[in-house]
PDB file of C-alpha atoms and ligand atoms in Angstrom:
ATOM      1  CA  UNK A   9     171.024  90.596  87.558  1.00  0.00           C
ATOM      2  CA  UNK A  10     167.643  89.595  88.923  1.00  0.00           C
ATOM      3  CA  UNK A  11     167.789  88.458  92.521  1.00  0.00           C
ATOM      4  CA  UNK A  12     165.143  86.929  94.757  1.00  0.00           C
ATOM      5  CA  UNK A  13     164.983  90.383  96.390  1.00  0.00           C
ATOM      6  CA  UNK A  14     163.719  92.006  93.199  1.00  0.00           C
ATOM      7  CA  UNK A  15     161.055  89.463  92.453  1.00  0.00           C
ATOM      8  CA  UNK A  16     159.828  87.970  95.756  1.00  0.00           C
ATOM      9  CA  UNK A  17     156.252  89.094  96.296  1.00  0.00           C
ATOM     10  CA  UNK A  18     153.703  88.409  98.984  1.00  0.00           C
ATOM     11  CA  UNK A  19     151.330  87.071  96.343  1.00  0.00           C
ATOM     12  CA  UNK A  20     153.975  84.568  95.152  1.00  0.00           C
ATOM     13  CA  UNK A  21     155.113  83.286  98.552  1.00  0.00           C
ATOM     14  CA  UNK A  22     151.567  83.440  99.954  1.00  0.00           C
ATOM     15  CA  UNK A  23     150.136  81.435  97.063  1.00  0.00           C
ATOM     16  CA  UNK A  24     152.892  78.840  97.537  1.00  0.00           C
ATOM     17  CA  UNK A  25     152.212  78.576 101.268  1.00  0.00           C
ATOM     18  CA  UNK A  26     148.475  78.208 100.652  1.00  0.00           C
ATOM     19  CA  UNK A  27     148.941  75.459  98.036  1.00  0.00           C
ATOM     20  CA  UNK A  28     151.470  73.668 100.245  1.00  0.00           C
ATOM     21  CA  UNK A  29     149.078  73.700 103.189  1.00  0.00           C
ATOM     22  CA  UNK A  30     146.186  72.372 101.122  1.00  0.00           C
ATOM     23  CA  UNK A  31     148.278  69.498  99.770  1.00  0.00           C
ATOM     24  CA  UNK A  32     149.942  68.447 103.061  1.00  0.00           C
ATOM     25  CA  UNK A  33     147.444  68.862 105.850  1.00  0.00           C
ATOM     26  CA  UNK A  34     144.380  66.770 106.586  1.00  0.00           C
ATOM     27  CA  UNK A  35     141.858  69.493 107.071  1.00  0.00           C
ATOM     28  CA  UNK A  36     138.335  69.067 108.353  1.00  0.00           C
ATOM     29  CA  UNK A  37     136.217  68.949 111.451  1.00  0.00           C
ATOM     30  CA  UNK A  38     134.988  65.379 110.896  1.00  0.00           C
ATOM     31  CA  UNK A  39     135.065  63.678 114.271  1.00  0.00           C
ATOM     32  CA  UNK A  40     134.846  66.969 116.171  1.00  0.00           C
ATOM     33  CA  UNK A  41     131.566  66.903 118.112  1.00  0.00           C
ATOM     34  CA  UNK A  42     129.111  69.659 117.100  1.00  0.00           C
ATOM     35  CA  UNK A  43     129.024  70.905 120.715  1.00  0.00           C
ATOM     36  CA  UNK A  44     132.723  71.662 120.554  1.00  0.00           C
ATOM     37  CA  UNK A  45     132.508  73.366 117.148  1.00  0.00           C
ATOM     38  CA  UNK A  46     129.565  75.394 118.465  1.00  0.00           C
ATOM     39  CA  UNK A  47     131.382  76.416 121.663  1.00  0.00           C
ATOM     40  CA  UNK A  48     134.564  77.473 119.876  1.00  0.00           C
ATOM     41  CA  UNK A  49     132.794  79.326 117.058  1.00  0.00           C
ATOM     42  CA  UNK A  50     130.416  81.059 119.466  1.00  0.00           C
ATOM     43  CA  UNK A  51     133.147  82.192 121.852  1.00  0.00           C
ATOM     44  CA  UNK A  52     135.358  83.558 119.069  1.00  0.00           C
ATOM     45  CA  UNK A  53     132.362  85.488 117.704  1.00  0.00           C
ATOM     46  CA  UNK A  54     131.481  86.749 121.187  1.00  0.00           C
ATOM     47  CA  UNK A  55     135.028  88.065 121.558  1.00  0.00           C
ATOM     48  CA  UNK A  56     134.600  89.946 118.259  1.00  0.00           C
ATOM     49  CA  UNK A  57     131.225  91.344 119.370  1.00  0.00           C
ATOM     50  CA  UNK A  58     132.713  92.478 122.697  1.00  0.00           C
ATOM     51  CA  UNK A  59     135.543  94.288 120.882  1.00  0.00           C
ATOM     52  CA  UNK A  60     133.054  96.083 118.601  1.00  0.00           C
ATOM     53  CA  UNK A  61     130.965  97.246 121.604  1.00  0.00           C
ATOM     54  CA  UNK A  62     133.961  98.228 123.705  1.00  0.00           C
ATOM     55  CA  UNK A  63     135.508 100.382 120.964  1.00  0.00           C
ATOM     56  CA  UNK A  64     132.296 101.460 119.190  1.00  0.00           C
ATOM     57  CA  UNK A  65     133.553 100.131 115.845  1.00  0.00           C
ATOM     58  CA  UNK A  66     132.147 102.175 112.931  1.00  0.00           C
ATOM     59  CA  UNK A  67     130.736 101.015 109.580  1.00  0.00           C
ATOM     60  CA  UNK A  68     133.858 102.451 107.902  1.00  0.00           C
ATOM     61  CA  UNK A  69     136.032 100.257 110.113  1.00  0.00           C
ATOM     62  CA  UNK A  70     133.797  97.225 109.607  1.00  0.00           C
ATOM     63  CA  UNK A  71     134.004  97.634 105.830  1.00  0.00           C
ATOM     64  CA  UNK A  72     137.786  98.107 105.998  1.00  0.00           C
ATOM     65  CA  UNK A  73     137.978  94.813 107.901  1.00  0.00           C
ATOM     66  CA  UNK A  74     135.815  93.064 105.296  1.00  0.00           C
ATOM     67  CA  UNK A  75     137.994  94.358 102.446  1.00  0.00           C
ATOM     68  CA  UNK A  76     141.157  93.360 104.301  1.00  0.00           C
ATOM     69  CA  UNK A  77     139.937  89.819 105.037  1.00  0.00           C
ATOM     70  CA  UNK A  78     139.131  89.416 101.330  1.00  0.00           C
ATOM     71  CA  UNK A  79     142.703  90.586 100.543  1.00  0.00           C
ATOM     72  CA  UNK A  80     144.246  88.053 102.935  1.00  0.00           C
ATOM     73  CA  UNK A  81     142.689  85.279 100.868  1.00  0.00           C
ATOM     74  CA  UNK A  82     143.501  86.870  97.519  1.00  0.00           C
ATOM     75  CA  UNK A  83     147.165  87.212  98.545  1.00  0.00           C
ATOM     76  CA  UNK A  84     147.228  83.603  99.791  1.00  0.00           C
ATOM     77  CA  UNK A  85     148.280  84.913 103.189  1.00  0.00           C
ATOM     78  CA  UNK A  86     146.011  82.924 105.506  1.00  0.00           C
ATOM     79  CA  UNK A  87     148.881  80.545 106.418  1.00  0.00           C
ATOM     80  CA  UNK A  88     151.145  83.520 107.104  1.00  0.00           C
ATOM     81  CA  UNK A  89     148.540  85.457 109.103  1.00  0.00           C
ATOM     82  CA  UNK A  90     147.541  82.491 111.270  1.00  0.00           C
ATOM     83  CA  UNK A  91     151.073  81.210 111.872  1.00  0.00           C
ATOM     84  CA  UNK A  92     152.374  84.674 112.803  1.00  0.00           C
ATOM     85  CA  UNK A  93     149.558  85.787 115.112  1.00  0.00           C
ATOM     86  CA  UNK A  94     147.757  82.664 116.325  1.00  0.00           C
ATOM     87  CA  UNK A  95     149.881  79.499 116.126  1.00  0.00           C
ATOM     88  CA  UNK A  96     152.078  80.286 119.146  1.00  0.00           C
ATOM     89  CA  UNK A  97     149.162  79.829 121.528  1.00  0.00           C
ATOM     90  CA  UNK A  98     148.080  76.555 119.876  1.00  0.00           C
ATOM     91  CA  UNK A  99     151.673  75.316 120.269  1.00  0.00           C
ATOM     92  CA  UNK A 100     151.748  76.397 123.916  1.00  0.00           C
ATOM     93  CA  UNK A 101     148.576  74.465 124.712  1.00  0.00           C
ATOM     94  CA  UNK A 102     149.600  71.403 122.672  1.00  0.00           C
ATOM     95  CA  UNK A 103     152.976  70.993 124.400  1.00  0.00           C
ATOM     96  CA  UNK A 104     152.373  72.143 127.985  1.00  0.00           C
ATOM     97  CA  UNK A 105     152.587  68.544 129.294  1.00  0.00           C
ATOM     98  CA  UNK A 106     156.085  67.935 127.888  1.00  0.00           C
ATOM     99  CA  UNK A 107     159.117  67.105 130.001  1.00  0.00           C
ATOM    100  CA  UNK A 108     161.549  67.058 127.097  1.00  0.00           C
ATOM    101  CA  UNK A 109     162.638  69.795 124.779  1.00  0.00           C
ATOM    102  CA  UNK A 110     160.712  73.046 124.435  1.00  0.00           C
ATOM    103  CA  UNK A 111     159.367  73.515 120.932  1.00  0.00           C
ATOM    104  CA  UNK A 112     157.818  76.415 119.110  1.00  0.00           C
ATOM    105  CA  UNK A 113     155.684  77.113 116.032  1.00  0.00           C
ATOM    106  CA  UNK A 114     156.136  75.482 112.635  1.00  0.00           C
ATOM    107  CA  UNK A 115     155.293  78.560 110.559  1.00  0.00           C
ATOM    108  CA  UNK A 116     154.224  78.518 106.908  1.00  0.00           C
ATOM    109  CA  UNK A 117     157.397  77.339 105.125  1.00  0.00           C
ATOM    110  CA  UNK A 118     157.944  73.666 106.023  1.00  0.00           C
ATOM    111  CA  UNK A 119     158.126  71.200 103.122  1.00  0.00           C
ATOM    112  CA  UNK A 120     158.200  67.435 103.863  1.00  0.00           C
ATOM    113  CA  UNK A 121     160.661  64.965 102.348  1.00  0.00           C
ATOM    114  CA  UNK A 122     163.740  67.180 102.060  1.00  0.00           C
ATOM    115  CA  UNK A 123     166.802  65.259 100.747  1.00  0.00           C
ATOM    116  CA  UNK A 124     168.348  62.668 103.097  1.00  0.00           C
ATOM    117  CA  UNK A 125     171.871  63.534 104.210  1.00  0.00           C
ATOM    118  CA  UNK A 126     172.693  60.741 106.681  1.00  0.00           C
ATOM    119  CA  UNK A 127     173.971  61.480 110.200  1.00  0.00           C
ATOM    120  CA  UNK A 128     176.711  63.846 109.129  1.00  0.00           C
ATOM    121  CA  UNK A 129     176.699  66.204 106.181  1.00  0.00           C
ATOM    122  CA  UNK A 130     175.781  69.509 104.630  1.00  0.00           C
ATOM    123  CA  UNK A 131     172.286  70.700 103.774  1.00  0.00           C
ATOM    124  CA  UNK A 132     171.799  71.191 100.055  1.00  0.00           C
ATOM    125  CA  UNK A 133     173.116  74.644  99.201  1.00  0.00           C
ATOM    126  CA  UNK A 134     174.471  76.654  96.282  1.00  0.00           C
ATOM    127  CA  UNK A 135     178.144  76.470  95.456  1.00  0.00           C
ATOM    128  CA  UNK A 136     178.614  80.103  96.499  1.00  0.00           C
ATOM    129  CA  UNK A 137     175.948  80.094  99.245  1.00  0.00           C
ATOM    130  CA  UNK A 138     176.277  83.439 101.055  1.00  0.00           C
ATOM    131  CA  UNK A 139     176.466  83.567 104.851  1.00  0.00           C
ATOM    132  CA  UNK A 140     178.671  82.473 107.736  1.00  0.00           C
ATOM    133  CA  UNK A 141     179.249  78.693 107.623  1.00  0.00           C
ATOM    134  CA  UNK A 142     177.808  76.886 110.652  1.00  0.00           C
ATOM    135  CA  UNK A 143     178.757  73.447 111.937  1.00  0.00           C
ATOM    136  CA  UNK A 144     176.048  72.133 114.221  1.00  0.00           C
ATOM    137  CA  UNK A 145     176.569  69.073 116.387  1.00  0.00           C
ATOM    138  CA  UNK A 146     173.942  67.540 118.633  1.00  0.00           C
ATOM    139  CA  UNK A 147     172.431  64.435 120.121  1.00  0.00           C
ATOM    140  CA  UNK A 148     168.842  63.241 120.290  1.00  0.00           C
ATOM    141  CA  UNK A 149     167.811  61.525 123.525  1.00  0.00           C
ATOM    142  CA  UNK A 150     164.634  60.445 125.265  1.00  0.00           C
ATOM    143  CA  UNK A 151     163.531  61.951 128.593  1.00  0.00           C
ATOM    144  CA  UNK A 152     165.531  59.383 130.645  1.00  0.00           C
ATOM    145  CA  UNK A 153     168.702  60.512 128.879  1.00  0.00           C
ATOM    146  CA  UNK A 154     169.226  57.489 126.648  1.00  0.00           C
ATOM    147  CA  UNK A 155     170.302  58.094 123.062  1.00  0.00           C
ATOM    148  CA  UNK A 156     167.819  57.751 120.201  1.00  0.00           C
ATOM    149  CA  UNK A 157     169.567  56.120 117.244  1.00  0.00           C
ATOM    150  CA  UNK A 158     167.890  56.534 113.871  1.00  0.00           C
ATOM    151  CA  UNK A 159     165.971  59.651 114.932  1.00  0.00           C
ATOM    152  CA  UNK A 160     165.085  62.075 112.149  1.00  0.00           C
ATOM    153  CA  UNK A 161     166.149  65.729 112.213  1.00  0.00           C
ATOM    154  CA  UNK A 162     164.556  67.809 109.476  1.00  0.00           C
ATOM    155  CA  UNK A 163     166.092  71.259 109.053  1.00  0.00           C
ATOM    156  CA  UNK A 164     164.837  74.178 106.979  1.00  0.00           C
ATOM    157  CA  UNK A 165     165.726  77.853 107.114  1.00  0.00           C
ATOM    158  CA  UNK A 166     166.012  81.127 105.215  1.00  0.00           C
ATOM    159  CA  UNK A 167     169.198  82.045 103.379  1.00  0.00           C
ATOM    160  CA  UNK A 168     171.486  84.956 104.258  1.00  0.00           C
ATOM    161  CA  UNK A 169     169.060  87.294 102.431  1.00  0.00           C
ATOM    162  CA  UNK A 170     166.061  86.035 104.422  1.00  0.00           C
ATOM    163  CA  UNK A 171     164.486  83.930 101.640  1.00  0.00           C
ATOM    164  CA  UNK A 172     163.094  80.366 101.793  1.00  0.00           C
ATOM    165  CA  UNK A 173     163.468  77.972  98.875  1.00  0.00           C
ATOM    166  CA  UNK A 174     160.137  77.001  97.254  1.00  0.00           C
ATOM    167  CA  UNK A 175     158.546  80.237  98.565  1.00  0.00           C
ATOM    168  CA  UNK A 176     160.809  82.859  96.971  1.00  0.00           C
ATOM    169  CA  UNK A 177     161.790  82.654  93.306  1.00  0.00           C
ATOM    170  CA  UNK A 178     165.268  81.971  91.973  1.00  0.00           C
ATOM    171  CA  UNK A 179     166.476  79.447  94.563  1.00  0.00           C
ATOM    172  CA  UNK A 180     167.235  75.750  93.939  1.00  0.00           C
ATOM    173  CA  UNK A 181     164.273  73.599  95.015  1.00  0.00           C
ATOM    174  CA  UNK A 182     165.799  72.141  98.197  1.00  0.00           C
ATOM    175  CA  UNK A 183     168.168  74.988  99.071  1.00  0.00           C
ATOM    176  CA  UNK A 184     168.837  74.956 102.839  1.00  0.00           C
ATOM    177  CA  UNK A 185     166.410  72.066 103.428  1.00  0.00           C
ATOM    178  CA  UNK A 186     167.676  68.659 104.538  1.00  0.00           C
ATOM    179  CA  UNK A 187     166.780  65.509 106.472  1.00  0.00           C
ATOM    180  CA  UNK A 188     169.370  63.957 108.828  1.00  0.00           C
ATOM    181  CA  UNK A 189     169.305  60.660 110.741  1.00  0.00           C
ATOM    182  CA  UNK A 190     171.084  60.187 114.063  1.00  0.00           C
ATOM    183  CA  UNK A 191     173.864  57.577 114.294  1.00  0.00           C
ATOM    184  CA  UNK A 192     174.041  54.629 116.729  1.00  0.00           C
ATOM    185  CA  UNK A 193     174.865  57.041 119.598  1.00  0.00           C
ATOM    186  CA  UNK A 194     172.046  59.461 118.735  1.00  0.00           C
ATOM    187  CA  UNK A 195     174.453  62.010 117.273  1.00  0.00           C
ATOM    188  CA  UNK A 196     174.236  64.196 114.191  1.00  0.00           C
ATOM    189  CA  UNK A 197     176.463  66.807 112.570  1.00  0.00           C
ATOM    190  CA  UNK A 198     175.037  69.339 110.137  1.00  0.00           C
ATOM    191  CA  UNK A 199     176.825  71.917 108.023  1.00  0.00           C
ATOM    192  CA  UNK A 200     174.835  74.929 106.862  1.00  0.00           C
ATOM    193  CA  UNK A 201     175.062  78.735 106.853  1.00  0.00           C
ATOM    194  CA  UNK A 202     173.702  81.303 109.274  1.00  0.00           C
ATOM    195  CA  UNK A 203     170.272  82.563 108.177  1.00  0.00           C
ATOM    196  CA  UNK A 204     169.354  86.260 108.144  1.00  0.00           C
ATOM    197  CA  UNK A 205     166.606  87.881 110.165  1.00  0.00           C
ATOM    198  CA  UNK A 206     163.323  87.461 108.320  1.00  0.00           C
ATOM    199  CA  UNK A 207     160.919  90.196 107.326  1.00  0.00           C
ATOM    200  CA  UNK A 208     157.459  88.924 106.479  1.00  0.00           C
ATOM    201  CA  UNK A 209     156.291  90.130 103.047  1.00  0.00           C
ATOM    202  CA  UNK A 210     155.335  93.808 103.297  1.00  0.00           C
ATOM    203  CA  UNK A 211     153.465  94.064  99.992  1.00  0.00           C
ATOM    204  CA  UNK A 212     150.476  91.853 100.883  1.00  0.00           C
ATOM    205  CA  UNK A 213     147.545  92.004 103.288  1.00  0.00           C
ATOM    206  CA  UNK A 214     149.647  91.137 106.366  1.00  0.00           C
ATOM    207  CA  UNK A 215     152.052  93.942 105.436  1.00  0.00           C
ATOM    208  CA  UNK A 216     149.094  96.319 105.105  1.00  0.00           C
ATOM    209  CA  UNK A 217     147.945  95.480 108.628  1.00  0.00           C
ATOM    210  CA  UNK A 218     151.472  95.954 109.997  1.00  0.00           C
ATOM    211  CA  UNK A 219     151.851  99.350 108.288  1.00  0.00           C
ATOM    212  CA  UNK A 220     148.363 100.526 109.303  1.00  0.00           C
ATOM    213  CA  UNK A 221     149.006  99.540 112.924  1.00  0.00           C
ATOM    214  CA  UNK A 222     152.535 100.964 113.038  1.00  0.00           C
ATOM    215  CA  UNK A 223     154.064  97.569 113.907  1.00  0.00           C
ATOM    216  CA  UNK A 224     157.251  96.048 112.481  1.00  0.00           C
ATOM    217  CA  UNK A 225     157.447  92.967 110.247  1.00  0.00           C
ATOM    218  CA  UNK A 226     160.499  91.178 111.651  1.00  0.00           C
ATOM    219  CA  UNK A 227     161.302  87.751 113.012  1.00  0.00           C
ATOM    220  CA  UNK A 228     164.783  87.147 114.442  1.00  0.00           C
ATOM    221  CA  UNK A 229     167.106  84.837 112.484  1.00  0.00           C
ATOM    222  CA  UNK A 230     166.125  81.231 113.126  1.00  0.00           C
ATOM    223  CA  UNK A 231     166.721  77.593 112.168  1.00  0.00           C
ATOM    224  CA  UNK A 232     163.553  75.479 111.895  1.00  0.00           C
ATOM    225  CA  UNK A 233     163.597  71.802 112.895  1.00  0.00           C
ATOM    226  CA  UNK A 234     161.285  68.843 113.228  1.00  0.00           C
ATOM    227  CA  UNK A 235     162.755  66.013 115.290  1.00  0.00           C
ATOM    228  CA  UNK A 236     161.069  62.628 115.387  1.00  0.00           C
ATOM    229  CA  UNK A 237     161.674  59.042 116.497  1.00  0.00           C
ATOM    230  CA  UNK A 238     159.415  55.993 116.717  1.00  0.00           C
ATOM    231  CA  UNK A 239     157.479  55.899 120.011  1.00  0.00           C
ATOM    232  CA  UNK A 240     158.114  59.595 120.680  1.00  0.00           C
ATOM    233  CA  UNK A 241     156.216  62.827 120.214  1.00  0.00           C
ATOM    234  CA  UNK A 242     157.201  64.897 117.205  1.00  0.00           C
ATOM    235  CA  UNK A 243     159.141  67.970 118.278  1.00  0.00           C
ATOM    236  CA  UNK A 244     158.785  71.100 116.135  1.00  0.00           C
ATOM    237  CA  UNK A 245     161.164  73.874 117.151  1.00  0.00           C
ATOM    238  CA  UNK A 246     163.205  76.862 116.049  1.00  0.00           C
ATOM    239  CA  UNK A 247     166.653  77.847 117.264  1.00  0.00           C
ATOM    240  CA  UNK A 248     167.740  81.463 117.635  1.00  0.00           C
ATOM    241  CA  UNK A 249     170.996  83.435 117.731  1.00  0.00           C
ATOM    242  CA  UNK A 250     171.953  85.608 120.707  1.00  0.00           C
ATOM    243  CA  UNK A 251     172.150  89.334 120.016  1.00  0.00           C
ATOM    244  CA  UNK A 252     169.544  89.467 117.252  1.00  0.00           C
ATOM    245  CA  UNK A 253     167.670  92.735 117.650  1.00  0.00           C
ATOM    246  CA  UNK A 254     164.319  90.978 117.218  1.00  0.00           C
ATOM    247  CA  UNK A 255     164.762  88.206 119.797  1.00  0.00           C
ATOM    248  CA  UNK A 256     162.697  90.313 122.213  1.00  0.00           C
ATOM    249  CA  UNK A 257     159.989  91.470 119.815  1.00  0.00           C
ATOM    250  CA  UNK A 258     159.460  88.624 117.335  1.00  0.00           C
ATOM    251  CA  UNK A 259     156.325  89.417 115.328  1.00  0.00           C
ATOM    252  CA  UNK A 260     155.382  85.720 115.613  1.00  0.00           C
ATOM    253  CA  UNK A 261     155.932  85.540 119.425  1.00  0.00           C
ATOM    254  CA  UNK A 262     157.880  82.300 118.953  1.00  0.00           C
ATOM    255  CA  UNK A 263     161.177  82.916 120.806  1.00  0.00           C
ATOM    256  CA  UNK A 264     161.849  81.027 124.055  1.00  0.00           C
ATOM    257  CA  UNK A 265     165.041  81.262 126.155  1.00  0.00           C
ATOM    258  CA  UNK A 266     165.500  77.466 125.947  1.00  0.00           C
ATOM    259  CA  UNK A 267     165.828  77.749 122.166  1.00  0.00           C
ATOM    260  CA  UNK A 268     168.783  80.168 122.176  1.00  0.00           C
ATOM    261  CA  UNK A 269     172.019  78.914 120.593  1.00  0.00           C
ATOM    262  CA  UNK A 270     175.528  79.719 121.766  1.00  0.00           C
ATOM    263  CA  UNK A 271     177.638  79.962 118.588  1.00  0.00           C
ATOM    264  CA  UNK A 272     181.409  79.765 119.028  1.00  0.00           C
ATOM    265  CA  UNK A 273     183.770  81.223 116.427  1.00  0.00           C
ATOM    266  CA  UNK A 274     185.902  78.559 114.735  1.00  0.00           C
ATOM    267  CA  UNK A 275     188.188  78.589 111.698  1.00  0.00           C
ATOM    268  CA  UNK A 276     186.008  79.334 108.664  1.00  0.00           C
ATOM    269  CA  UNK A 277     182.773  80.039 110.525  1.00  0.00           C
ATOM    270  CA  UNK A 278     180.916  79.188 113.704  1.00  0.00           C
ATOM    271  CA  UNK A 279     180.225  76.017 115.671  1.00  0.00           C
ATOM    272  CA  UNK A 280     176.966  75.364 117.491  1.00  0.00           C
ATOM    273  CA  UNK A 281     176.070  72.555 119.811  1.00  0.00           C
ATOM    274  CA  UNK A 282     172.397  71.847 120.491  1.00  0.00           C
ATOM    275  CA  UNK A 283     170.621  68.559 121.127  1.00  0.00           C
ATOM    276  CA  UNK A 284     166.998  67.496 121.592  1.00  0.00           C
ATOM    277  CA  UNK A 285     165.118  65.566 124.253  1.00  0.00           C
ATOM    278  CA  UNK A 286     161.960  63.842 122.975  1.00  0.00           C
ATOM    279  CA  UNK A 287     158.993  62.849 125.156  1.00  0.00           C
ATOM    280  CA  UNK A 288     157.853  59.235 124.824  1.00  0.00           C
ATOM    281  CA  UNK A 289     154.380  59.160 123.249  1.00  0.00           C
TER     282      UNK A 289
HETATM  283  C1  MBD B 329     158.645  82.552 108.966  1.00  0.00           C
HETATM  284  O1  MBD B 329     159.859  82.248 108.506  1.00  0.00           O
HETATM  285  C2  MBD B 329     158.262  81.944 110.090  1.00  0.00           C
HETATM  286  O2  MBD B 329     159.109  81.084 110.652  1.00  0.00           O
HETATM  287  C3  MBD B 329     157.021  82.221 110.646  1.00  0.00           C
HETATM  288  C4  MBD B 329     156.615  81.588 111.900  1.00  0.00           C
HETATM  289  C5  MBD B 329     156.165  83.117 110.047  1.00  0.00           C
HETATM  290  C6  MBD B 329     156.561  83.725 108.892  1.00  0.00           C
HETATM  291  C7  MBD B 329     157.794  83.439 108.361  1.00  0.00           C
HETATM  292 FE1   FE B 330     160.833  80.805 109.454  1.00  0.00          FE
END
């Protein structure tokens, strides 16, 4: 039997992430004053120049860098590279004013418009979906504690083998991706399965960097969410499971103590309780 394991490649998931990004995001610097573009570009380049001087970078190393950067593009891994090693600082700066829930990075595998499941239901999954069943209950409130009815909770996560639908082959289109809407009291209840820890693709340019540097390629198991309500800031977050061996050395630096779940064993699986507090916009 052919499984996603046998056929998932960096080139395939990277190309998907690149196409996805190009179709979803408004990209451009229109409206950004030239002084700001100049400052940012100059300071990034100055940091590169300083590194070259400090470490006396050789022509061999410079050419290896050039070849590697070309590979990142060829493998479609710019979304992966940037989201793993850069996005966490952008997220930190963007959300430092918040009083509500802590968030974290979006990463490369979000897809908008996942199927609507109401306030209570299961995410789309295969009949024999592997993994420990999870029942997740929670409430969405605003910073003064009042419930937000009709708030949207979008959930997406890897399966029990660490694969994301639409980025690894062989999975139903919306597997483990769903959109939920809070009820009149701000509550939701979601049934899904526990995801596995995630290893970023090792056969592409990012994997080459990791191997050459002697790093590891792992993210701890996580559930991705986007939570939104009219008049409130969009919250993008990930929730983590205690005891995962990569909670303390996530390659994407995206774990925060506030985002740790506390799963309780129940008949037929585990129950988790986690709600969200949104900042008024
Ligand atoms: C992921 O699943 C992820 O969440 C991030 C941030 C980067 C790579 C893969
Ligand atoms: Fe992820």
